[in-house]
Coordinates of C-alpha atoms in Angstrom, one line a residue:
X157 CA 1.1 11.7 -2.9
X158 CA 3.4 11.4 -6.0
X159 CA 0.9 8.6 -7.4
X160 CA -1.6 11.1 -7.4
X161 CA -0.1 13.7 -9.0
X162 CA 0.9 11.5 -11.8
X163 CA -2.5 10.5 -12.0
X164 CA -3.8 14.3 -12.6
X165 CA -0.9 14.6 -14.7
X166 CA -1.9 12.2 -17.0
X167 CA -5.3 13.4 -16.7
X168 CA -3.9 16.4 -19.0
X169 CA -2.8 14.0 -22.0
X170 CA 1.0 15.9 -21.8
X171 CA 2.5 14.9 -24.7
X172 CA -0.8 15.7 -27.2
X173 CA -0.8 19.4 -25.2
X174 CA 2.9 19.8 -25.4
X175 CA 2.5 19.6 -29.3
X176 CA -0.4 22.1 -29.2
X177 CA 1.2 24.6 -26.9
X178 CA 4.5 24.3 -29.4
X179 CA 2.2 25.6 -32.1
X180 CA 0.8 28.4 -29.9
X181 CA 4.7 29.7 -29.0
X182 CA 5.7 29.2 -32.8
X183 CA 2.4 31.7 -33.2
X184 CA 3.5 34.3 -30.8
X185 CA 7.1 34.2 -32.6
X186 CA 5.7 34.3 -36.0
X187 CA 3.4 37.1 -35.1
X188 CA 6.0 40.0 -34.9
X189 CA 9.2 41.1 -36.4
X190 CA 11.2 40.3 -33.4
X191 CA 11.1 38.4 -30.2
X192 CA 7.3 38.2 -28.3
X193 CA 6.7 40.8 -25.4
X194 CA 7.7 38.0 -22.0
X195 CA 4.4 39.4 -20.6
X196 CA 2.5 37.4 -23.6
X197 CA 4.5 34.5 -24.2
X198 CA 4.7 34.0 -20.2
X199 CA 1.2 34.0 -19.5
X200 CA -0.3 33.5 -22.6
X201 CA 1.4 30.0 -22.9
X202 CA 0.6 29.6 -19.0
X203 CA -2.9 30.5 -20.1
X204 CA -2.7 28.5 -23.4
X205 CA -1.5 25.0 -21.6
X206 CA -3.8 25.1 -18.6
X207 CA -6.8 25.4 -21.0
X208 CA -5.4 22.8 -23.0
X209 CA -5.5 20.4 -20.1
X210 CA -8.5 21.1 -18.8
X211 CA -10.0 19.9 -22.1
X212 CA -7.9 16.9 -22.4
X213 CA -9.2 16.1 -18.7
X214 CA -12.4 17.4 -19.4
X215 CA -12.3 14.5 -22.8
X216 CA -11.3 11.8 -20.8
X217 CA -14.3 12.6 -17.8
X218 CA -16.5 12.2 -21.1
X219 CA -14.7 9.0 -22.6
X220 CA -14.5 7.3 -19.5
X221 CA -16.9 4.3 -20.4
X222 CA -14.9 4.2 -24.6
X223 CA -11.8 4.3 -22.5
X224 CA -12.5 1.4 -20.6
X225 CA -12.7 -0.7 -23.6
X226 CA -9.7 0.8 -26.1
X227 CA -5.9 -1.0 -25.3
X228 CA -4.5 2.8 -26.1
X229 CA -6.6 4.2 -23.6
X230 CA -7.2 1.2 -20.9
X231 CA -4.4 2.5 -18.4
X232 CA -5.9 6.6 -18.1
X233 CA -7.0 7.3 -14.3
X234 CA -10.6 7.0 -14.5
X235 CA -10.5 4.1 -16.7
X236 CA -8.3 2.2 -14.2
X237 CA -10.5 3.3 -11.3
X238 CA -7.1 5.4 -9.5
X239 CA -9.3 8.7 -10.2
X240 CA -13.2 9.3 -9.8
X241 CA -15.9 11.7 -12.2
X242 CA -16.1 14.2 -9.1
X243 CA -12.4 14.5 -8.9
X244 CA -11.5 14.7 -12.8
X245 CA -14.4 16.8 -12.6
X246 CA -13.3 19.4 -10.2
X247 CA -9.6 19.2 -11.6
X248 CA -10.8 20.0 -15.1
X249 CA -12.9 22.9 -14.1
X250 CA -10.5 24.5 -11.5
X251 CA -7.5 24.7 -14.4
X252 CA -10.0 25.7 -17.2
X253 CA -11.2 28.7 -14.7
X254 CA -7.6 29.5 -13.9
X255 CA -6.4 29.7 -17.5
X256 CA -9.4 31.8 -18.1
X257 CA -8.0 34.3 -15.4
X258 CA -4.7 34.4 -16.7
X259 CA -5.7 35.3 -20.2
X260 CA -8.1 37.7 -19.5
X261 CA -6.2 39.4 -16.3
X262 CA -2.7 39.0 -18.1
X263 CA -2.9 38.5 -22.2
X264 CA -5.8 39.8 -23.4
X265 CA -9.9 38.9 -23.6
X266 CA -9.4 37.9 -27.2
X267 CA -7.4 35.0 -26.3
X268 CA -9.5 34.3 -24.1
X269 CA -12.5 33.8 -25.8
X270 CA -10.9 31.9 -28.5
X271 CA -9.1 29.9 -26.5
X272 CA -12.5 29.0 -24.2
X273 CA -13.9 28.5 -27.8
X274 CA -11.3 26.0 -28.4
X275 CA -11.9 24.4 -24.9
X276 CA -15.7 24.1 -26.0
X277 CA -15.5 22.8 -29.3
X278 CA -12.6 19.9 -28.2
X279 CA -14.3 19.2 -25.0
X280 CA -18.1 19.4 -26.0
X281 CA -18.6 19.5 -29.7
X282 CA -16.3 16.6 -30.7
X283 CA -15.6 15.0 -28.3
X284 CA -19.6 14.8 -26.8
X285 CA -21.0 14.5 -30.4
X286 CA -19.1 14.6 -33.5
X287 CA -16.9 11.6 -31.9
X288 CA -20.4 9.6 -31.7
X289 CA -22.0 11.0 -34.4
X290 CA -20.2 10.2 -37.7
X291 CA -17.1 9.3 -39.4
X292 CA -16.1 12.4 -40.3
X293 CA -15.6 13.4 -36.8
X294 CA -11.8 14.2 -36.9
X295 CA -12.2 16.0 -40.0
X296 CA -15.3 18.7 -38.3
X297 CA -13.8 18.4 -35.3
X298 CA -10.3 19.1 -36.1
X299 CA -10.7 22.7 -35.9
X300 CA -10.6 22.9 -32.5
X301 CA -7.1 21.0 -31.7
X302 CA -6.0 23.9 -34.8
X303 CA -6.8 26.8 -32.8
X304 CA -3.2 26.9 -30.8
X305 CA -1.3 28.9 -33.6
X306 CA -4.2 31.5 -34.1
X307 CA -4.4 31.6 -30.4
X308 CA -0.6 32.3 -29.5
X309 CA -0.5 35.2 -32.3
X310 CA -3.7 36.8 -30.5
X311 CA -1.8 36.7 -27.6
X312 CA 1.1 38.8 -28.9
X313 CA -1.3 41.0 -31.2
X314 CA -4.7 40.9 -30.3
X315 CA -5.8 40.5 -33.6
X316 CA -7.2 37.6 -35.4
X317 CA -4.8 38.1 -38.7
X318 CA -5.0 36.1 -41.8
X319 CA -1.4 35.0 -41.4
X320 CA -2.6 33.4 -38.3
X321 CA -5.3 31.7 -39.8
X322 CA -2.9 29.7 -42.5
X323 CA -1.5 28.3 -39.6
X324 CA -5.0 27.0 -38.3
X325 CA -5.4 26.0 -42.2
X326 CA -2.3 23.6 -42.1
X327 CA -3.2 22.2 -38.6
X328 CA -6.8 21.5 -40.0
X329 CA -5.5 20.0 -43.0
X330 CA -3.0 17.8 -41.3
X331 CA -4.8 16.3 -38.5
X332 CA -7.5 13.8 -41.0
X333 CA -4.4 11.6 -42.0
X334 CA -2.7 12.5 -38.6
X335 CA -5.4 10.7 -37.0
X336 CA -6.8 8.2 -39.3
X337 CA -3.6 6.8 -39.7
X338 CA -3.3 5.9 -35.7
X339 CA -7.2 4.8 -36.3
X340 CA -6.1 2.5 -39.1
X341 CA -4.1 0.8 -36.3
X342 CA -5.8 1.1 -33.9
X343 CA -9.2 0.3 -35.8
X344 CA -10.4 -3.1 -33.3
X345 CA -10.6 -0.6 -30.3
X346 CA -12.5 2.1 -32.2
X347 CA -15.3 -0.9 -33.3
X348 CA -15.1 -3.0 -29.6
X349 CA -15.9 0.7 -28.0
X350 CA -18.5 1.4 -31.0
X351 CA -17.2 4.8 -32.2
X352 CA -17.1 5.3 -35.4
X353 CA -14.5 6.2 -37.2
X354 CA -13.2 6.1 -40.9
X355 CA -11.7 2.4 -41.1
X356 CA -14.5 0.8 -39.2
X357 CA -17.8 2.4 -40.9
X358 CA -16.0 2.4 -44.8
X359 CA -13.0 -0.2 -44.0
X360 CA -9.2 0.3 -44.1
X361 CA -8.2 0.8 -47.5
X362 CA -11.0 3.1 -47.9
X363 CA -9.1 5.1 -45.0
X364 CA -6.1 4.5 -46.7
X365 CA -7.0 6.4 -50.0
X366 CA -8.3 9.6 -47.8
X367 CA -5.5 9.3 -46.3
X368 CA -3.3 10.2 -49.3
X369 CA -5.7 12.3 -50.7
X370 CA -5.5 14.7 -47.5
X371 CA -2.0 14.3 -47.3
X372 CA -1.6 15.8 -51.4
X373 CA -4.3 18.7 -50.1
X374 CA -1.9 19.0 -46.9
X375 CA 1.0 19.8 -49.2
X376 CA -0.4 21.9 -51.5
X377 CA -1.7 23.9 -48.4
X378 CA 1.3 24.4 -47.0
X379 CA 3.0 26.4 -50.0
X380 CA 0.5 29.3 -48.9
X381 CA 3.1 30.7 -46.4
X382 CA 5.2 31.4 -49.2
X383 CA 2.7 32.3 -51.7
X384 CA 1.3 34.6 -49.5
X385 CA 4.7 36.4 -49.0
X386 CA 4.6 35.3 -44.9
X387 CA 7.5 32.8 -45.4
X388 CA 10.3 33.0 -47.9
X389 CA 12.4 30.1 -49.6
X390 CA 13.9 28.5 -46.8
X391 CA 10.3 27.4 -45.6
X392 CA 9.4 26.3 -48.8
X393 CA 12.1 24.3 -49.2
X394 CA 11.4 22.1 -45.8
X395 CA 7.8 22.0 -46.6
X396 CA 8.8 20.8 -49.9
X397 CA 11.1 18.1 -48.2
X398 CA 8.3 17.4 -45.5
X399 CA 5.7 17.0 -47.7
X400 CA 7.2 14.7 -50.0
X401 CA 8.3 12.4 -47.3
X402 CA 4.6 12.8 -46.1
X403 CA 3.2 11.4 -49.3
X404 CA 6.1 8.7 -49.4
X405 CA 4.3 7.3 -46.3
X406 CA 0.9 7.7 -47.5
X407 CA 1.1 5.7 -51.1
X408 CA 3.4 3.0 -48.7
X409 CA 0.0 2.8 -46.5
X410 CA -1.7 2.0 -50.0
X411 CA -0.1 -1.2 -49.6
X412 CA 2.0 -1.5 -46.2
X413 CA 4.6 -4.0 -45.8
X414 CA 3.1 -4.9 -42.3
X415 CA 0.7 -3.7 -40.1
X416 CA 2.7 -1.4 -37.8
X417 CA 3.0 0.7 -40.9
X418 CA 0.3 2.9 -40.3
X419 CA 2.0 3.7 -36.9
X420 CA 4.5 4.9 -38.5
X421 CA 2.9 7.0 -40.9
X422 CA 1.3 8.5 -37.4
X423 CA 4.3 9.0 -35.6
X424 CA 5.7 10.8 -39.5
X425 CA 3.1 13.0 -39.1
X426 CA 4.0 13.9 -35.3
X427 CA 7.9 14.8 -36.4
X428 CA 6.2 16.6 -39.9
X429 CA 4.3 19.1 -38.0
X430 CA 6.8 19.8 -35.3
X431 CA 9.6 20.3 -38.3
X432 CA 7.4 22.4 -40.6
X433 CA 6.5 24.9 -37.7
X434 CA 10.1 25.1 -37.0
X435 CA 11.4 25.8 -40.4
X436 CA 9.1 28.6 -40.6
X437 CA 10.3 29.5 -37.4
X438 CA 14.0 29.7 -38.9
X439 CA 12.7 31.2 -42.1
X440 CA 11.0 33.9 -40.1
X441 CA 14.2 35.0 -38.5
X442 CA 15.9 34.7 -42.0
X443 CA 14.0 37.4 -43.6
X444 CA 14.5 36.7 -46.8
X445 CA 12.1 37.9 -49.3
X446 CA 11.1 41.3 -50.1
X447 CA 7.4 40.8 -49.8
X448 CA 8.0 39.2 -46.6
X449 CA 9.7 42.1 -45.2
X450 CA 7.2 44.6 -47.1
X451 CA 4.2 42.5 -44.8
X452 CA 5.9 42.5 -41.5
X453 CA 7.2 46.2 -42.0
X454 CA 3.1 46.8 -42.4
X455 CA 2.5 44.9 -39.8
X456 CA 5.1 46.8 -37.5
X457 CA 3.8 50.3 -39.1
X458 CA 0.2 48.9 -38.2

């Protein structure tokens, strides 16, 4: 019995979900002045993380046969045979209907439908076309795996508010050399299970360049916080650290001194995201600008 519940636990890709329900909470802190009602942050992460699994089960159900093939991926429970498509099937939909229940019954209908939204476009959009359909697949398809901070300051508010959707911005931006950095790697599996991404449809150093490139738009996109008088100089100061040791990695990849580099750039990115959220976590608590405090006194007003 405890093999199969490590089976459906793996079916929910943990540690990717853990990352996205992170951003969601950081949302529902960021979203008021103080601390989150424990009604929203209780259930609207319950509801937040179940829908998040059921789309990473919900991916694999539909990967099954690329999983087969891929080294990363060759050990996942249908691919190994230890789970069947009825079973992930039933899984996937039983934990997407109860997250549904929870966010409507105990949050609120708008995070519902933008979390189901999110669901749709990870589970069917990408990972049903765009993954087979072009190169730029993580790029159109990243904003679904964005939606988490936008979702987690719904849950608090009920509002979609444009602070909200500078999180999703920075999420969007940073998931291209997030991911084509692990593709870059892991480039022989994408080609052996014919999907095509970046480094095997225009080659790695192709991959390499957009991979800077993104990573200067990534920086420059994360001084909107401040600019926009949502985060004050403690923020900017990490995102300035962050992002500098972001585009360290990316001119490295130009010319890496071996090929686990790019790894590393991937697993960079992992600890960059995680570190920015939280520094703007800090910083919210901080309160220190004026314009900051003029926003969030509207916001409380509102």
């Amino acid at each position: 019995m405890p093999a199969i519940a490590h089976e459906y636990w793996e079916l929910t890709k943990p540690r990717i979900v853990a990352l996205l329900v992170f951003c969601a909470v950081i949302g529902m802190f960021l979203a008021v002045p103080g601390l989150p009602p424990w009604r929203a942050l209780v259930f609207g992460t319950l509801g937040i993380w179940l829908a998040s699994s059921s789309a990473a089960a919900f991916n694999q159900l539909i990967d099954r046969r690329i999983d087969k093939v891929m080294v990363r991926t060759a050990h996942r429970p249908l691919a190994t045979g230890h789970l069947n498509s009825m079973q992930v099937f039933v899984f996937a939909s039983l934990i997407g209907v109860l997250s549904m229940v929870v966010l409507v019954v105990f949050v609120n209908p708008l995070t519902a439908a933008l979390t189901f939204a999110g669901l749709i476009g990870y589970a069917v959009v990408y990972t049903a076309f765009l993954k087979r359909a072009t190169p730029q697949n993580i790029v159109i398809g990243g904003i679904a795996g964005a939606v988490p901070p936008l979702l987690g300051w719904a849950a608090v508010t009920n509002e979609v508010h444009p602070f909200a959707l500078l999180l999703v911005l920075i999420i969007f931006v940073w998931t291209p050399p997030h991911f084509w950095a692990l593709a870059i790697f892991r480039r022989d599996d994408y080609s052996r299970a014919q999907v095509p991404m970046l480094p095997v449809t225009h080659g790695v150093q192709y991959t390499r360049w957009h991979v800077l490139f993104y990573t200067v738009l990534l920086v420059i996109v994360t001084l909107l916080p401040y600019l926009a008088g949502m985060s004050g100089l403690f923020y900017l100061g990490g995102a300035l650290v962050l992002g500098a040791g972001f585009v360290y990695y990316a001119i490295k990849l130009l010319d890496p001194p071996d090929e686990r580099f790019a790894m590393r750039v991937f697993n960079y990115s992992i600890v960059y995201l995680m570190a920015l959220f939280a520094f703007m976590l800090v910083d919210h608590y901080i309160d220190s600008t004026p314009l900051r405090r003029t926003v969030m006194d509207l916001h409380r007003i509102g």
